[in-house]
Tab-separated table of C-alpha atoms in Angstrom:
chain	number	residue	atom	x	y	z
A	1	MET	CA	34.275	9.305	58.785
A	2	PHE	CA	31.931	8.509	55.859
A	3	ASP	CA	29.747	11.566	56.279
A	4	ARG	CA	26.486	10.241	54.883
A	5	ASP	CA	23.125	9.005	56.144
A	6	PRO	CA	22.638	5.241	55.694
A	7	GLU	CA	19.707	4.237	53.528
A	8	SER	CA	18.749	1.167	55.563
A	9	PRO	CA	19.869	-0.864	58.610
A	10	ALA	CA	21.907	-3.047	56.241
A	11	HIS	CA	23.702	0.007	54.849
A	12	GLU	CA	24.322	1.251	58.386
A	13	LEU	CA	25.794	-2.089	59.451
A	14	ALA	CA	28.102	-2.165	56.441
A	15	ILE	CA	29.411	1.318	57.228
A	16	ASP	CA	29.829	0.437	60.924
A	17	CYS	CA	31.945	-2.573	59.924
A	18	LEU	CA	34.153	-0.432	57.680
A	19	ARG	CA	34.582	2.247	60.326
A	20	ALA	CA	35.521	-0.285	63.017
A	21	GLY	CA	38.048	-1.926	60.719
A	22	ILE	CA	39.837	1.316	59.939
A	23	GLU	CA	39.926	2.373	63.578
A	24	ALA	CA	41.339	-1.003	64.665
A	25	ALA	CA	44.251	-0.635	62.238
A	26	ASN	CA	45.196	2.889	63.352
A	27	PRO	CA	48.908	3.117	64.304
A	28	GLU	CA	48.086	4.650	67.688
A	29	THR	CA	45.840	1.690	68.466
A	30	ALA	CA	48.496	-0.729	67.223
A	31	VAL	CA	51.277	0.819	69.310
A	32	ARG	CA	49.108	0.692	72.432
A	33	ARG	CA	48.259	-2.936	71.713
A	34	HIS	CA	51.740	-4.259	71.003
A	35	CYS	CA	54.314	-1.864	72.521
A	36	ALA	CA	55.215	-0.701	76.016
A	37	VAL	CA	58.059	1.140	77.760
A	38	ALA	CA	58.655	0.376	81.430
A	39	ASP	CA	61.731	0.282	83.685
A	40	ASP	CA	63.990	1.365	80.813
A	41	THR	CA	62.831	-1.584	78.725
A	42	LEU	CA	61.051	-1.414	75.393
A	43	ARG	CA	58.721	-4.305	74.689
A	44	ILE	CA	57.347	-4.979	71.204
A	45	ARG	CA	55.189	-8.088	71.174
A	46	ASP	CA	57.472	-10.731	72.766
A	47	ALA	CA	60.757	-8.917	72.098
A	48	GLU	CA	62.510	-6.707	74.658
A	49	TYR	CA	65.178	-4.016	74.236
A	50	ASP	CA	67.216	-2.491	77.056
A	51	LEU	CA	67.068	1.270	76.540
A	52	ASP	CA	70.130	1.762	78.746
A	53	ASP	CA	72.144	0.404	75.804
A	54	PHE	CA	71.412	3.530	73.754
A	55	ASP	CA	72.333	7.198	73.887
A	56	ARG	CA	69.930	8.263	71.107
A	57	ILE	CA	66.594	7.110	69.712
A	58	LEU	CA	65.667	8.110	66.162
A	59	VAL	CA	62.414	7.507	64.275
A	60	LEU	CA	62.999	7.064	60.535
A	61	GLY	CA	60.770	5.796	57.757
A	62	GLY	CA	57.944	6.469	55.387
A	63	GLY	CA	54.504	5.542	54.144
A	64	LYS	CA	50.938	6.809	54.206
A	65	ALA	CA	50.664	6.196	57.966
A	66	ALA	CA	54.262	7.100	58.867
A	67	ASP	CA	53.405	10.414	60.528
A	68	ASP	CA	50.697	8.786	62.665
A	69	LEU	CA	53.109	6.017	63.619
A	70	ALA	CA	55.802	8.558	64.512
A	71	ALA	CA	53.304	10.486	66.663
A	72	ALA	CA	52.264	7.264	68.419
A	73	LEU	CA	55.914	6.462	69.150
A	74	GLU	CA	56.418	9.946	70.581
A	75	THR	CA	53.468	9.333	72.895
A	76	LEU	CA	55.016	6.030	73.947
A	77	PHE	CA	58.567	7.317	74.490
A	78	GLY	CA	57.988	10.941	75.469
A	79	ASP	CA	61.176	12.994	75.488
A	80	ARG	CA	63.347	9.920	74.924
A	81	ILE	CA	62.902	10.448	71.162
A	82	ASP	CA	65.854	12.515	69.929
A	83	GLY	CA	64.645	13.227	66.404
A	84	GLY	CA	64.173	11.616	63.040
A	85	ALA	CA	62.390	12.009	59.713
A	86	VAL	CA	59.474	10.324	57.986
A	87	VAL	CA	57.831	10.838	54.590
A	88	THR	CA	54.075	10.645	53.980
A	89	ASN	CA	51.687	11.843	51.270
A	90	GLU	CA	49.051	13.732	53.293
A	91	ARG	CA	49.705	14.700	56.882
A	92	THR	CA	47.221	13.376	59.412
A	93	ALA	CA	49.380	13.699	62.554
A	94	ASP	CA	51.792	16.249	63.999
A	95	PRO	CA	54.734	14.674	65.845
A	96	GLN	CA	56.874	17.250	67.627
A	97	ARG	CA	60.312	15.616	67.611
A	98	VAL	CA	60.215	13.850	64.252
A	99	THR	CA	60.303	15.867	61.031
A	100	VAL	CA	57.472	15.017	58.638
A	101	ARG	CA	57.994	15.520	54.909
A	102	THR	CA	55.502	14.900	52.099
A	103	GLY	CA	55.952	13.232	48.736
A	104	GLY	CA	54.027	11.841	45.790
A	105	HIS	CA	51.918	8.679	45.742
A	106	PRO	CA	51.320	6.336	43.932
A	107	THR	CA	53.791	7.876	41.506
A	108	PRO	CA	56.910	9.206	43.255
A	109	ASP	CA	57.908	12.822	42.657
A	110	ALA	CA	60.812	15.138	43.430
A	111	ASP	CA	59.532	15.551	46.995
A	112	SER	CA	59.629	11.760	47.418
A	113	VAL	CA	63.296	11.840	46.414
A	114	ALA	CA	64.085	14.744	48.752
A	115	GLY	CA	62.289	12.985	51.593
A	116	ALA	CA	64.202	9.761	51.063
A	117	GLU	CA	67.466	11.701	51.004
A	118	ALA	CA	66.560	13.314	54.338
A	119	VAL	CA	65.771	9.923	55.876
A	120	LEU	CA	69.035	8.419	54.617
A	121	LYS	CA	71.038	11.400	55.858
A	122	ALA	CA	69.522	11.050	59.321
A	123	ALA	CA	70.234	7.304	59.251
A	124	GLU	CA	73.888	7.920	58.420
A	125	SER	CA	74.225	9.996	61.598
A	126	ALA	CA	73.502	6.912	63.739
A	127	ASP	CA	76.214	5.035	65.612
A	128	ASP	CA	76.449	1.876	67.693
A	129	ARG	CA	74.738	3.623	70.625
A	130	THR	CA	71.703	4.611	68.528
A	131	LEU	CA	68.358	2.858	68.458
A	132	VAL	CA	66.599	3.428	65.123
A	133	LEU	CA	62.862	2.833	65.220
A	134	ALA	CA	61.956	2.324	61.576
A	135	ALA	CA	58.364	3.462	61.023
A	136	ILE	CA	57.487	1.677	57.776
A	137	THR	CA	53.951	1.602	56.373
A	138	GLY	CA	52.158	0.944	53.129
A	139	GLY	CA	52.879	3.550	50.478
A	140	GLY	CA	56.528	3.764	51.418
A	141	SER	CA	57.632	2.327	48.077
A	142	ALA	CA	56.634	5.542	46.308
A	143	LEU	CA	57.206	7.959	49.176
A	144	LEU	CA	60.743	6.747	49.906
A	145	CYS	CA	62.147	7.123	46.393
A	146	ALA	CA	65.923	6.897	46.051
A	147	PRO	CA	66.731	5.875	42.460
A	148	ALA	CA	69.975	3.976	42.091
A	149	GLU	CA	72.896	5.751	40.465
A	150	GLY	CA	72.290	6.058	36.743
A	151	LEU	CA	68.496	6.076	36.994
A	152	SER	CA	66.430	9.256	36.754
A	153	LEU	CA	63.239	10.085	38.630
A	154	ASP	CA	61.446	10.256	35.281
A	155	SER	CA	62.445	6.674	34.499
A	156	PHE	CA	61.331	5.554	37.939
A	157	GLN	CA	57.965	7.287	37.460
A	158	ARG	CA	57.328	5.776	34.043
A	159	VAL	CA	58.126	2.221	35.095
A	160	THR	CA	55.955	2.591	38.209
A	161	ASP	CA	52.990	3.899	36.216
A	162	GLY	CA	53.448	1.206	33.582
A	163	LEU	CA	53.359	-1.627	36.111
A	164	LEU	CA	50.364	-0.199	37.971
A	165	ASP	CA	48.387	0.335	34.760
A	166	ALA	CA	49.169	-3.230	33.719
A	167	GLY	CA	47.527	-4.507	36.911
A	168	ALA	CA	50.741	-5.996	38.291
A	169	PRO	CA	50.424	-7.216	41.910
A	170	ILE	CA	52.373	-5.266	44.487
A	171	GLU	CA	54.942	-8.052	44.908
A	172	ASP	CA	55.973	-7.709	41.270
A	173	VAL	CA	55.896	-3.906	41.308
A	174	ASN	CA	58.145	-3.908	44.354
A	175	THR	CA	60.559	-6.396	42.801
A	176	VAL	CA	61.403	-3.709	40.262
A	177	ARG	CA	61.350	-0.834	42.757
A	178	ARG	CA	63.618	-2.705	45.177
A	179	THR	CA	66.196	-3.501	42.499
A	180	CYS	CA	66.302	0.101	41.270
A	181	SER	CA	66.543	1.807	44.676
A	182	ASN	CA	69.191	2.707	47.229
A	183	ILE	CA	66.806	2.716	50.209
A	184	LYS	CA	64.729	-0.417	49.607
A	185	GLY	CA	65.821	-4.006	50.122
A	186	GLY	CA	67.505	-3.143	53.412
A	187	GLY	CA	69.053	0.103	52.189
A	188	LEU	CA	67.716	2.128	55.114
A	189	ALA	CA	69.084	-0.363	57.630
A	190	ALA	CA	72.461	-0.413	55.863
A	191	ALA	CA	72.648	3.386	55.978
A	192	ALA	CA	72.042	3.304	59.739
A	193	ALA	CA	74.709	0.674	60.487
A	194	PRO	CA	76.129	0.052	63.078
A	195	ALA	CA	72.984	1.231	64.887
A	196	THR	CA	70.399	-1.160	66.269
A	197	VAL	CA	67.458	-1.025	63.847
A	198	VAL	CA	63.992	-2.184	64.894
A	199	GLY	CA	61.233	-2.086	62.305
A	200	LEU	CA	57.654	-1.273	63.277
A	201	LEU	CA	55.559	-2.093	60.245
A	202	VAL	CA	51.979	-1.339	59.246
A	203	SER	CA	51.264	-3.832	56.480
A	204	ASP	CA	49.281	-3.134	53.331
A	205	VAL	CA	50.301	-6.336	51.539
A	206	VAL	CA	48.711	-9.757	51.404
A	207	GLY	CA	50.571	-12.112	53.725
A	208	ASP	CA	52.327	-9.287	55.622
A	209	ASP	CA	55.783	-10.126	54.261
A	210	PRO	CA	58.126	-7.410	55.634
A	211	ALA	CA	60.214	-7.652	52.452
A	212	VAL	CA	57.206	-6.498	50.401
A	213	ILE	CA	55.886	-3.779	52.734
A	214	ALA	CA	57.229	-0.502	51.238
A	215	SER	CA	59.702	-2.721	49.312
A	216	GLY	CA	61.510	-3.638	52.519
A	217	PRO	CA	63.713	-0.693	53.599
A	218	THR	CA	64.627	-2.699	56.707
A	219	VAL	CA	64.760	-6.152	55.094
A	220	PRO	CA	68.146	-6.972	53.525
A	221	ALA	CA	67.680	-8.377	50.028
A	222	ALA	CA	70.008	-9.236	47.184
A	223	VAL	CA	69.984	-7.047	44.083
A	224	ASP	CA	68.579	-9.230	41.289
A	225	PRO	CA	68.357	-7.342	37.961
A	226	GLU	CA	67.256	-10.487	36.121
A	227	ALA	CA	64.165	-10.848	38.313
A	228	ALA	CA	63.208	-7.225	37.652
A	229	LEU	CA	63.637	-7.689	33.904
A	230	THR	CA	61.384	-10.744	34.060
A	231	VAL	CA	58.643	-8.642	35.678
A	232	LEU	CA	58.883	-5.940	33.008
A	233	ASP	CA	58.660	-8.589	30.299
A	234	ARG	CA	55.722	-10.349	31.960
A	235	TYR	CA	53.604	-7.187	31.913
A	236	ASP	CA	55.003	-5.838	28.640
A	237	VAL	CA	56.020	-2.550	30.261
A	238	ASP	CA	57.725	-0.090	27.930
A	239	ALA	CA	60.606	1.249	30.017
A	240	PRO	CA	63.731	1.254	27.806
A	241	ASP	CA	65.830	3.365	30.186
A	242	VAL	CA	65.132	1.049	33.107
A	243	GLU	CA	65.602	-2.058	30.978
A	244	ALA	CA	68.984	-0.816	29.760
A	245	TRP	CA	70.047	-0.012	33.316
A	246	LEU	CA	68.965	-3.444	34.567
A	247	GLU	CA	70.755	-5.230	31.728
A	248	ALA	CA	73.979	-3.452	32.675
A	249	ALA	CA	73.559	-3.816	36.436
A	250	ALA	CA	75.362	-6.508	38.389
A	251	SER	CA	73.784	-8.757	40.988
A	252	GLU	CA	74.712	-7.886	44.563
A	253	ALA	CA	74.484	-9.751	47.845
A	254	ALA	CA	72.059	-8.526	50.492
A	255	PRO	CA	73.400	-5.844	52.882
A	256	ALA	CA	75.150	-7.481	55.837
A	257	VAL	CA	72.937	-5.994	58.534
A	258	THR	CA	70.660	-7.501	61.169
A	259	VAL	CA	67.206	-6.054	61.774
A	260	GLU	CA	64.268	-7.182	63.871
A	261	ASN	CA	60.974	-6.332	62.172
A	262	HIS	CA	57.581	-6.370	63.868
A	263	VAL	CA	54.273	-6.113	61.982
A	264	ILE	CA	52.060	-4.261	64.451
A	265	ALA	CA	49.008	-3.639	62.249
A	266	SER	CA	47.623	-5.376	59.182
A	267	GLY	CA	44.491	-6.053	57.208
A	268	ARG	CA	43.669	-8.888	59.583
A	269	ASP	CA	43.160	-6.372	62.393
A	270	ALA	CA	40.633	-4.501	60.254
A	271	VAL	CA	38.739	-7.636	59.263
A	272	ASP	CA	38.661	-8.975	62.833
A	273	ALA	CA	37.165	-5.712	64.102
A	274	ALA	CA	34.492	-5.844	61.395
A	275	VAL	CA	33.711	-9.441	62.381
A	276	ASP	CA	33.069	-8.279	65.955
A	277	VAL	CA	30.688	-5.531	64.799
A	278	ALA	CA	28.708	-7.969	62.667
A	279	HIS	CA	28.436	-10.447	65.516
A	280	GLN	CA	27.312	-7.784	67.982
A	281	ALA	CA	24.598	-6.715	65.520
A	282	GLY	CA	23.142	-10.231	65.526
A	283	TYR	CA	24.485	-11.241	62.127
A	284	GLU	CA	26.577	-14.341	61.482
A	285	PRO	CA	30.003	-13.180	60.267
A	286	CYS	CA	31.742	-15.221	57.594
A	287	LEU	CA	35.367	-14.409	56.824
A	288	LEU	CA	35.958	-15.432	53.226
A	289	SER	CA	39.665	-14.562	53.106
A	290	THR	CA	42.160	-11.855	53.987
A	291	ARG	CA	44.106	-12.704	50.821
A	292	ILE	CA	41.789	-11.746	47.958
A	293	GLU	CA	43.848	-10.640	44.949
A	294	GLY	CA	43.396	-10.485	41.191
A	295	GLU	CA	41.169	-8.363	38.992
A	296	ALA	CA	38.835	-6.184	41.069
A	297	SER	CA	35.765	-6.669	38.875
A	298	ASP	CA	36.161	-10.465	38.996
A	299	ALA	CA	36.363	-10.297	42.791
A	300	GLY	CA	33.177	-8.201	42.875
A	301	ARG	CA	31.256	-10.791	40.871
A	302	PHE	CA	32.644	-13.536	43.104
A	303	HIS	CA	31.350	-11.827	46.249
A	304	ALA	CA	27.941	-11.336	44.632
A	305	ALA	CA	27.854	-15.049	43.761
A	306	ILE	CA	28.644	-16.016	47.359
A	307	ALA	CA	25.850	-13.740	48.605
A	308	ALA	CA	23.404	-15.366	46.198
A	309	GLU	CA	24.502	-18.838	47.277
A	310	SER	CA	24.029	-17.911	50.918
A	311	LEU	CA	20.487	-16.740	50.260
A	312	ASP	CA	19.654	-19.797	48.148
A	313	SER	CA	21.244	-22.643	50.107
A	314	ASP	CA	22.535	-21.258	53.440
A	315	ASN	CA	26.087	-21.872	52.231
A	316	PRO	CA	28.700	-20.956	53.267
A	317	VAL	CA	26.634	-19.249	55.976
A	318	SER	CA	22.951	-18.832	56.797
A	319	PRO	CA	21.474	-15.328	56.604
A	320	PRO	CA	21.285	-12.915	58.237
A	321	ALA	CA	25.014	-12.800	57.666
A	322	VAL	CA	27.922	-10.545	56.879
A	323	LEU	CA	30.530	-11.744	54.416
A	324	LEU	CA	33.946	-10.160	54.946
A	325	SER	CA	37.210	-10.141	53.062
A	326	GLY	CA	40.489	-8.315	52.834
A	327	GLY	CA	43.390	-8.268	50.438
A	328	GLU	CA	44.527	-6.158	47.526
A	329	THR	CA	42.842	-6.404	44.141
A	330	THR	CA	44.169	-4.670	41.052
A	331	VAL	CA	42.800	-3.119	37.865
A	332	THR	CA	44.209	-3.670	34.408
A	333	VAL	CA	43.682	-0.233	32.880
A	334	THR	CA	42.390	-0.334	29.312
A	335	GLY	CA	40.095	2.714	29.379
A	336	ASP	CA	40.635	6.378	30.112
A	337	GLY	CA	38.115	6.805	32.933
A	338	THR	CA	38.511	7.426	36.644
A	339	GLY	CA	38.297	4.750	39.285
A	340	GLY	CA	40.066	2.413	41.647
A	341	PRO	CA	39.983	-1.271	42.651
A	342	ASN	CA	37.299	-0.869	45.311
A	343	LEU	CA	35.081	1.191	43.036
A	344	GLU	CA	35.364	-1.397	40.264
A	345	TRP	CA	34.680	-4.157	42.806
A	346	ALA	CA	31.524	-2.398	43.990
A	347	LEU	CA	30.192	-1.681	40.504
A	348	ALA	CA	30.801	-5.248	39.324
A	349	ALA	CA	29.137	-6.598	42.472
A	350	ALA	CA	26.148	-4.301	42.001
A	351	LEU	CA	25.510	-5.748	38.535
A	352	ASP	CA	24.863	-9.172	40.107
A	353	ALA	CA	23.720	-8.122	43.585
A	354	PRO	CA	20.768	-10.143	44.948
A	355	GLU	CA	17.856	-8.011	46.084
A	356	GLY	CA	18.319	-6.609	49.572
A	357	THR	CA	22.062	-7.294	49.832
A	358	VAL	CA	24.502	-4.462	50.451
A	359	PHE	CA	28.099	-4.386	49.236
A	360	ALA	CA	30.692	-1.966	50.614
A	361	ALA	CA	34.443	-1.730	50.086
A	362	VAL	CA	37.150	0.788	50.902
A	363	ASP	CA	40.851	1.285	50.666
A	364	THR	CA	41.672	1.725	54.342
A	365	ASP	CA	43.934	4.711	53.648
A	366	GLY	CA	40.911	6.729	52.490
A	367	SER	CA	41.820	6.991	48.796
A	368	ASP	CA	40.880	4.328	46.268
A	369	GLY	CA	43.303	4.488	43.382
A	370	SER	CA	43.994	8.166	42.776
A	371	THR	CA	40.446	9.292	43.585
A	372	ASP	CA	39.026	11.324	46.468
A	373	ALA	CA	36.758	8.398	47.398
A	374	ALA	CA	37.726	5.733	49.899
A	375	GLY	CA	35.399	3.304	48.186
A	376	ALA	CA	31.699	2.747	47.608
A	377	ILE	CA	28.521	1.217	49.032
A	378	VAL	CA	25.951	-0.304	46.671
A	379	ASP	CA	22.932	-2.572	46.446
A	380	SER	CA	20.977	-3.964	43.506
A	381	ASN	CA	19.306	-0.587	43.004
A	382	ALA	CA	22.652	1.098	42.273
A	383	VAL	CA	22.549	-0.157	38.689
A	384	ASP	CA	19.608	1.577	37.025
A	385	ASP	CA	21.163	1.206	33.576
A	386	VAL	CA	22.915	-2.120	33.021
A	387	GLU	CA	24.526	-1.146	29.717
A	388	ALA	CA	25.854	2.111	31.169
A	389	ALA	CA	27.336	0.193	34.091
A	390	ARG	CA	29.061	-2.233	31.754
A	391	ARG	CA	30.420	0.621	29.648
A	392	ALA	CA	31.762	2.248	32.824
A	393	LEU	CA	33.624	-0.932	33.744
A	394	THR	CA	35.047	-1.249	30.244
A	395	ALA	CA	36.233	2.369	30.348
A	396	ASN	CA	37.559	2.003	33.919
A	397	ASP	CA	35.174	4.832	34.835
A	398	SER	CA	33.465	3.402	37.913
A	399	TYR	CA	33.999	6.666	39.809
A	400	HIS	CA	31.648	8.781	37.708
A	401	PHE	CA	28.973	6.093	37.423
A	402	LEU	CA	28.870	5.579	41.205
A	403	ASP	CA	29.216	9.268	42.031
A	404	ALA	CA	26.135	10.067	39.945
A	405	ARG	CA	24.189	7.586	42.083
A	406	ASP	CA	25.463	8.837	45.446
A	407	ALA	CA	27.255	5.554	46.097
A	408	LEU	CA	30.747	6.842	46.875
A	409	LEU	CA	32.187	6.734	50.377
A	410	ARG	CA	34.499	9.622	51.269
A	411	SER	CA	36.521	9.799	54.457
A	412	GLY	CA	39.640	11.799	53.642
A	413	PRO	CA	43.036	10.442	54.764
A	414	THR	CA	42.513	7.970	57.609
A	415	GLY	CA	46.021	7.837	59.065
A	416	THR	CA	46.444	4.130	58.324
A	417	ASN	CA	46.890	1.827	55.329
A	418	VAL	CA	46.219	-1.905	55.686
A	419	ASN	CA	44.794	-3.325	52.459
A	420	ASP	CA	41.229	-3.143	51.270
A	421	LEU	CA	38.262	-4.056	53.440
A	422	ARG	CA	35.095	-5.499	51.904
A	423	VAL	CA	31.724	-6.072	53.584
A	424	VAL	CA	28.639	-7.810	52.192
A	425	VAL	CA	25.464	-7.681	54.291
A	426	VAL	CA	23.125	-10.555	53.424
A	427	PRO	CA	19.589	-10.145	54.820
A	428	GLU	CA	17.500	-12.893	56.359
A	429	ASN	CA	15.560	-14.994	53.861
A	430	GLY	CA	11.973	-13.885	53.432
C-alpha cells in the first residue's frame, strides 16, 4: 500500500497513520472484532440470533467493500452460507458461496442495474426460515441501482452527476436516489420479507446513519417526492425527466418491515488507529473531528491554519503533534480538470503549509473522486509555483499539479470504504 519511499520521518509517520487507518476499517477486521458464531448462536455486538431458527442463510448487498464483507462472513460462517449476491465496483475478494457482480461508480451503469436486479431476485426467494445478512457498504447507492418504474438509467445517471458536480453532500444526493429507487429506503428488506434481515454496515457517511449509508437498502423510509424536488432546486440541477417524475409521484409510507442494522466499521475506526500510531511514535495526537464536511479546499486551509497555530502558540496541542480528522468533504466543480476532494484538500493545505509540516489525506477506498490516486501527501515545498497552484484549484485540476510533483498516493482498491482520513504532522518547535 502506498508504494513510495518517504522523504522524511514526518512523511513516513503520515503514511503509517494512513495505512493503519485503512487496515483498521477492513471488513475482515471488523467482522472479527464485532461478530462471532458459537453454539449455533450468531452474536453481532450485543445482539444474538439463534441459528436453529433458520433453514437458509443468504448474503445480499452492495458497495465498494461488499465482496470483502461477503468473504469475511463466509470465513465466519463456513458452509452455513447457502448463497447470495453482492455488487461492487472493483473486486478485491473472492467469496466462494456468494456471487459477486460489478457495476459503475460513482455514476451507476447498466451493470449496476443488472446487479441490483440479481440481488432483489435472490431476496425474493427468501422465506420466514431464511436469515438474510445484508452486506451494505459505502458506494452502494450507485452500485445497487434500481430506478423506479417510469425512470430510465440515463435519467438516474444525469441527476447523480449533476448533484455530485454541484458539491451536494451525500445526505442530499441520497435523498434523491432513495426516492427514485426500488431497492433503497428499505426496498431490499421489503423484497426479502418475511425473512429475518440483519444489516452489517460499513459506513462511509458522517454520523454513520444507516439510512444514509448506500441510501438505506435495509432502512425503511417513506417515499417523499417533495423532499427530492427541494434538493434538486437547492443545487439548481437540470434534470427535467426526474423532476417531472417526482412531480407526478405520490408519497408512500415506509415499507412495513423490521430490520436490525449494525454498523461494524466506520471512519472512527480509521481515525482511532491513526491516533494510536501517532502516540506510539512519540507525537501528541489531536483529533480535530470525524465530521469534517464542506468544500475540500476550505477544509485544507483550515487544517493548515490549525498547524500554524499549534506551532505558534501550542494550541490546540503542543508539537511534536499529529492532527487528525475524518469526514467527507465535497468539491463544487466549476473547471474541467481532474481531481478529487482529498487532492484539492492537499493542494489548498500546501499553499499555506508552515515549514516542516506534512499534510496527507486519502479516500479510504483507494480512489479519490474518479482518479487512480487514493489521495496525496504534501509539505510547503510542494508548491513551487503559487500562481500555478491557484490556477489548478480554480480549474479543479489538482491531480495533474500534484502528479507532476510526485505528491500523489496510490494504493489501488483497498477493500474498504469509510470516509476520508486526513493526517497533519506538526514538527517540534525549533
